[in-house]
Short mmCIF file of C-alpha atoms in Angstrom, two decimals:
data_model
loop_
_atom_site.label_atom_id
_atom_site.label_comp_id
_atom_site.label_asym_id
_atom_site.label_seq_id
_atom_site.Cartn_x
_atom_site.Cartn_y
_atom_site.Cartn_z
CA MET A 187 35.83 -22.22 -36.06
CA SER A 188 36.76 -18.89 -34.44
CA PHE A 189 39.91 -18.60 -32.38
CA PRO A 190 40.15 -16.57 -29.16
CA LYS A 191 42.91 -14.08 -28.48
CA PRO A 192 46.19 -15.99 -27.92
CA GLN A 193 47.44 -16.23 -24.35
CA THR A 194 50.99 -16.77 -25.65
CA ASP A 195 52.38 -14.25 -28.12
CA LEU A 196 55.22 -16.07 -29.88
CA ARG A 197 56.05 -13.12 -32.10
CA ASN A 198 58.23 -11.62 -29.37
CA PHE A 199 59.68 -14.90 -28.18
CA ARG A 200 63.44 -15.32 -27.97
CA PRO A 201 65.30 -18.29 -26.40
CA ARG A 202 66.70 -15.98 -23.71
CA LYS A 203 63.12 -15.30 -22.58
CA MET A 204 62.34 -18.94 -21.71
CA ASN A 205 62.37 -18.23 -17.98
CA GLU A 206 60.01 -15.28 -18.21
CA PRO A 207 56.50 -15.99 -16.83
CA GLN A 208 54.73 -15.71 -20.20
CA TYR A 209 57.05 -18.28 -21.81
CA ARG A 210 58.06 -20.54 -18.93
CA HIS A 211 55.55 -23.22 -19.94
CA LEU A 212 57.50 -23.80 -23.15
CA TRP A 213 59.99 -25.85 -21.13
CA TRP A 214 57.43 -28.65 -21.26
CA LEU A 215 58.25 -29.10 -24.95
CA LEU A 216 61.52 -30.73 -23.89
CA PHE A 217 59.39 -33.79 -23.25
CA TRP A 218 59.49 -34.71 -26.92
CA PRO A 219 63.27 -35.08 -27.49
CA VAL A 220 63.47 -36.99 -24.19
CA TYR A 221 60.56 -39.19 -25.31
CA LEU A 222 62.22 -40.02 -28.64
CA LEU A 223 65.60 -40.71 -27.02
CA ARG A 224 63.92 -42.98 -24.49
CA TYR A 225 62.26 -44.92 -27.32
CA PHE A 226 65.57 -45.82 -28.92
CA LEU A 227 67.23 -46.64 -25.59
CA ILE A 228 64.45 -49.05 -24.64
CA GLU A 229 64.83 -50.82 -27.97
CA LEU A 230 68.50 -51.43 -27.11
CA CYS A 231 67.91 -52.47 -23.48
CA ASN A 232 65.58 -55.42 -24.01
CA PRO A 233 67.10 -58.57 -25.52
CA ALA A 234 64.85 -60.43 -27.95
CA ARG A 235 64.61 -63.54 -25.79
CA SER A 236 62.96 -61.63 -22.92
CA TYR A 237 59.87 -60.42 -24.78
CA HIS A 238 56.39 -61.59 -23.77
CA VAL A 239 54.04 -62.13 -26.74
CA MET A 240 50.80 -60.18 -26.45
CA HIS A 241 47.87 -62.05 -27.98
CA CYS A 242 44.23 -62.85 -27.21
CA VAL A 243 41.28 -64.48 -28.96
CA LEU A 244 39.79 -61.13 -30.04
CA ASP A 245 42.92 -60.34 -32.05
CA ASP A 246 42.16 -63.24 -34.39
CA LYS A 247 38.67 -61.90 -35.07
CA ILE A 248 39.86 -58.45 -36.16
CA PRO A 249 40.80 -58.39 -39.87
CA PHE A 250 43.69 -56.44 -41.28
CA CYS A 251 42.46 -53.27 -43.01
CA GLU A 252 44.96 -50.85 -44.49
CA PHE A 253 42.32 -48.11 -44.79
CA PHE A 254 42.65 -47.49 -41.06
CA LEU A 255 46.09 -46.05 -41.81
CA VAL A 256 44.31 -42.71 -42.34
CA PHE A 257 43.20 -42.64 -38.70
CA TYR A 258 46.48 -44.10 -37.47
CA VAL A 259 48.36 -41.16 -39.03
CA CYS A 260 45.77 -38.71 -37.64
CA TRP A 261 47.34 -39.46 -34.24
CA TYR A 262 50.34 -37.28 -35.08
CA PHE A 263 48.19 -34.34 -36.19
CA PHE A 264 45.94 -34.73 -33.15
CA ILE A 265 48.86 -34.73 -30.71
CA VAL A 266 50.70 -31.84 -32.33
CA GLY A 267 47.54 -29.85 -33.04
CA MET A 268 46.41 -30.07 -29.43
CA HIS A 269 49.85 -28.95 -28.28
CA LEU A 270 49.77 -25.91 -30.56
CA TYR A 271 46.18 -24.96 -29.71
CA THR A 272 46.63 -25.19 -25.94
CA LEU A 273 50.06 -23.55 -26.06
CA LEU A 274 48.52 -20.52 -27.74
CA TYR A 275 45.02 -20.35 -26.28
CA ASP A 276 44.94 -22.27 -22.98
CA VAL A 277 48.25 -22.31 -21.15
CA ASP A 278 46.83 -24.04 -18.06
CA THR A 279 45.61 -26.96 -20.18
CA PHE A 280 48.91 -27.00 -22.08
CA ARG A 281 50.72 -27.59 -18.78
CA ARG A 282 48.25 -30.26 -17.69
CA TYR A 283 48.35 -31.95 -21.10
CA SER A 284 52.15 -31.99 -21.05
CA ARG A 285 52.14 -33.30 -17.50
CA PHE A 286 49.65 -36.02 -18.51
CA LEU A 287 51.99 -37.15 -21.27
CA CYS A 288 55.03 -37.13 -18.98
CA VAL A 289 53.27 -39.11 -16.25
CA SER A 290 51.66 -41.65 -18.60
CA MET A 291 54.76 -42.17 -20.72
CA THR A 292 56.89 -42.61 -17.60
CA MET A 293 54.51 -45.34 -16.42
CA SER A 294 54.51 -47.03 -19.83
CA THR A 295 58.32 -46.89 -19.89
CA ALA A 296 58.41 -48.62 -16.51
CA VAL A 297 56.13 -51.36 -17.89
CA PHE A 298 58.33 -51.76 -20.97
CA LEU A 299 61.39 -52.28 -18.78
CA LEU A 300 59.75 -54.55 -16.21
CA TYR A 301 57.59 -56.50 -18.67
CA PRO A 302 59.09 -56.36 -22.19
CA SER A 303 56.45 -57.21 -24.76
CA CYS A 304 56.06 -57.93 -28.46
CA GLN A 305 53.35 -59.06 -30.88
CA ASP A 306 53.23 -61.41 -33.86
CA LEU A 307 49.97 -60.19 -35.39
CA ARG A 308 51.32 -58.60 -38.55
CA PRO A 309 50.39 -60.50 -41.74
CA ALA A 310 53.27 -62.20 -43.52
CA GLU A 311 51.98 -60.70 -46.77
CA LEU A 312 49.66 -57.75 -47.10
CA PRO A 313 46.35 -58.93 -48.63
CA ARG A 314 46.04 -56.05 -51.13
CA GLU A 315 48.42 -54.01 -53.24
CA ASN A 316 47.67 -50.31 -53.08
CA LEU A 317 49.21 -47.08 -51.85
CA LEU A 318 47.95 -47.52 -48.30
CA SER A 319 49.34 -51.05 -48.09
CA TYR A 320 52.68 -49.77 -49.33
CA ALA A 321 52.65 -47.10 -46.58
CA VAL A 322 51.78 -49.74 -43.96
CA GLY A 323 54.77 -51.75 -45.16
CA LEU A 324 57.00 -48.73 -44.56
CA ILE A 325 55.64 -48.38 -41.02
CA TYR A 326 56.28 -52.07 -40.37
CA ALA A 327 59.86 -51.65 -41.55
CA ALA A 328 60.49 -48.58 -39.37
CA ASP A 329 58.58 -49.63 -36.24
CA THR A 330 59.53 -52.93 -34.67
CA PRO A 331 56.67 -54.95 -33.09
CA THR A 332 58.23 -54.70 -29.63
CA ASN A 333 57.35 -52.79 -26.45
CA VAL A 334 53.70 -52.77 -27.42
CA PHE A 335 52.05 -53.18 -24.00
CA PRO A 336 50.59 -50.71 -23.15
CA SER A 337 49.85 -48.95 -26.43
CA GLU A 338 51.36 -45.47 -26.40
CA HIS A 339 49.31 -44.67 -29.50
CA VAL A 340 46.20 -45.11 -27.37
CA ILE A 341 47.73 -43.22 -24.43
CA GLY A 342 48.59 -40.25 -26.64
CA ALA A 343 45.14 -40.13 -28.25
CA LEU A 344 43.38 -40.21 -24.88
CA ALA A 345 45.75 -37.56 -23.53
CA ALA A 346 44.83 -35.25 -26.42
CA LEU A 347 41.12 -35.93 -25.88
CA ALA A 348 41.42 -35.12 -22.18
CA ALA A 349 43.11 -31.84 -23.10
CA ALA A 350 40.32 -31.00 -25.54
CA ALA A 351 37.72 -31.74 -22.88
CA HIS A 352 39.48 -29.36 -20.52
CA THR A 353 39.86 -26.53 -23.07
CA GLU A 354 37.10 -23.93 -23.08
CA GLY A 355 37.20 -23.45 -26.84
CA LEU A 356 36.97 -27.20 -27.62
CA ARG A 357 34.75 -28.68 -24.93
CA LYS A 358 31.47 -27.74 -26.63
CA PRO A 359 29.55 -30.84 -27.86
CA GLY A 360 29.81 -29.82 -31.51
CA ARG A 361 33.61 -29.85 -31.25
CA LEU A 362 34.26 -32.44 -28.56
CA LEU A 363 32.08 -35.16 -30.09
CA PRO A 364 34.03 -35.29 -33.41
CA LEU A 365 37.29 -35.37 -31.45
CA THR A 366 35.93 -38.22 -29.33
CA MET A 367 34.97 -40.16 -32.46
CA LEU A 368 38.42 -39.49 -33.91
CA THR A 369 40.02 -40.82 -30.73
CA VAL A 370 37.98 -44.03 -30.94
CA LEU A 371 38.99 -44.51 -34.57
CA ILE A 372 42.66 -43.87 -33.77
CA CYS A 373 42.54 -46.53 -31.06
CA ALA A 374 40.76 -48.93 -33.41
CA SER A 375 43.33 -48.30 -36.13
CA THR A 376 46.07 -49.83 -33.99
CA LEU A 377 44.08 -53.09 -34.02
CA PHE A 378 43.07 -53.14 -37.68
CA LEU A 379 46.64 -52.37 -38.79
CA LYS A 380 47.89 -55.16 -36.52
CA GLN A 381 50.17 -52.79 -34.68
CA HIS A 382 48.72 -53.75 -31.31
CA SER A 383 46.79 -56.46 -29.54
CA VAL A 384 43.50 -55.78 -27.78
CA LEU A 385 45.50 -56.38 -24.59
CA ASP A 386 47.73 -53.42 -25.43
CA VAL A 387 44.72 -51.13 -25.81
CA LEU A 388 43.21 -52.32 -22.53
CA GLY A 389 46.58 -51.92 -20.80
CA ALA A 390 46.65 -48.24 -21.75
CA LEU A 391 43.34 -47.48 -20.01
CA PRO A 392 44.41 -47.72 -16.33
CA ILE A 393 47.50 -45.64 -17.08
CA CYS A 394 45.33 -42.94 -18.65
CA ILE A 395 42.86 -43.01 -15.76
CA ILE A 396 45.64 -42.59 -13.18
CA SER A 397 47.29 -39.84 -15.24
CA TYR A 398 43.99 -38.03 -15.68
CA PHE A 399 43.26 -37.79 -11.97
CA LEU A 400 46.85 -36.82 -11.18
CA CYS A 401 46.92 -34.05 -13.79
CA TYR A 402 43.34 -32.82 -14.08
CA GLU A 403 42.02 -33.67 -10.62
CA LYS A 404 38.22 -33.64 -10.90
CA ARG A 405 38.00 -31.31 -13.88
CA GLY A 406 37.65 -32.24 -17.51
CA TYR A 407 35.56 -34.58 -19.62
CA HIS A 408 33.17 -35.84 -16.97
CA GLU A 409 32.64 -32.24 -15.77
CA HIS A 410 31.59 -31.30 -19.28
CA LEU A 411 29.21 -34.25 -19.54
CA SER A 412 27.59 -33.48 -16.20
CA CYS A 413 27.25 -29.70 -16.57
CA ARG A 414 23.76 -29.91 -18.05
CA TYR A 415 22.62 -32.23 -15.27
CA ARG A 416 23.97 -29.89 -12.59
CA TYR A 417 22.32 -26.92 -14.33
CA ARG A 418 18.92 -28.63 -14.28
CA LEU A 419 19.36 -29.77 -10.67
CA ASN A 420 20.22 -26.25 -9.54
CA HIS A 421 17.19 -24.68 -11.21
CA ARG A 422 14.92 -27.45 -9.99
CA LYS A 423 15.84 -26.51 -6.43
CA THR A 424 15.13 -22.83 -7.07
CA GLY A 425 11.86 -23.64 -8.83
CA TYR A 426 12.95 -21.93 -12.05
CA SER A 427 12.23 -23.51 -15.44
CA GLN A 428 12.48 -22.40 -19.03
#
């Protein structure tokens, strides 16, 4: 994969230059410390007795599978990788991607506060003893099964996919299709690791749809999918064919 010429040259960056036009978009990175601080504050705000248990029939039909931990962890690389790529090579998308995350996470935070949720899907004992199961146990210990609706794992994955679909260097089918498949597997991993209910995944979708249209307007993934149709329609009107 070839990389275009960077739009942001970080070699000359200094903190005092943050307000200069070529570096002003870096202020969006402040989202992440605010996001992490908000996570811990929400955990303290909601008393245990107020949580609503998220569960549906489909959850009981999905088996626990520790092998999906690979895709679950890919979420972090996908999120960070998309930030780095767009920061360097597509500043406009970097702003939109950051705005998407801010808008969607603000909405999910509001849901957490107004409708505190939890899940009881985690197995009492992991069915197999291996390295992946041990790693899942560490995640269970560090991440409480609360504030799960909507799934921010799903929101983040879809935000990264939307950014990829809006980035000129990534929106080609040969690159966008693998990223789409990765996004699907990341979302599925939250179910197979029993980190989320199907309801949590579904709850993330309307938030992502609203955030997409607020931040990308009518540009992005569906534009990419329809470009070939519009190309054919245009040449059909002119009578040109290949």
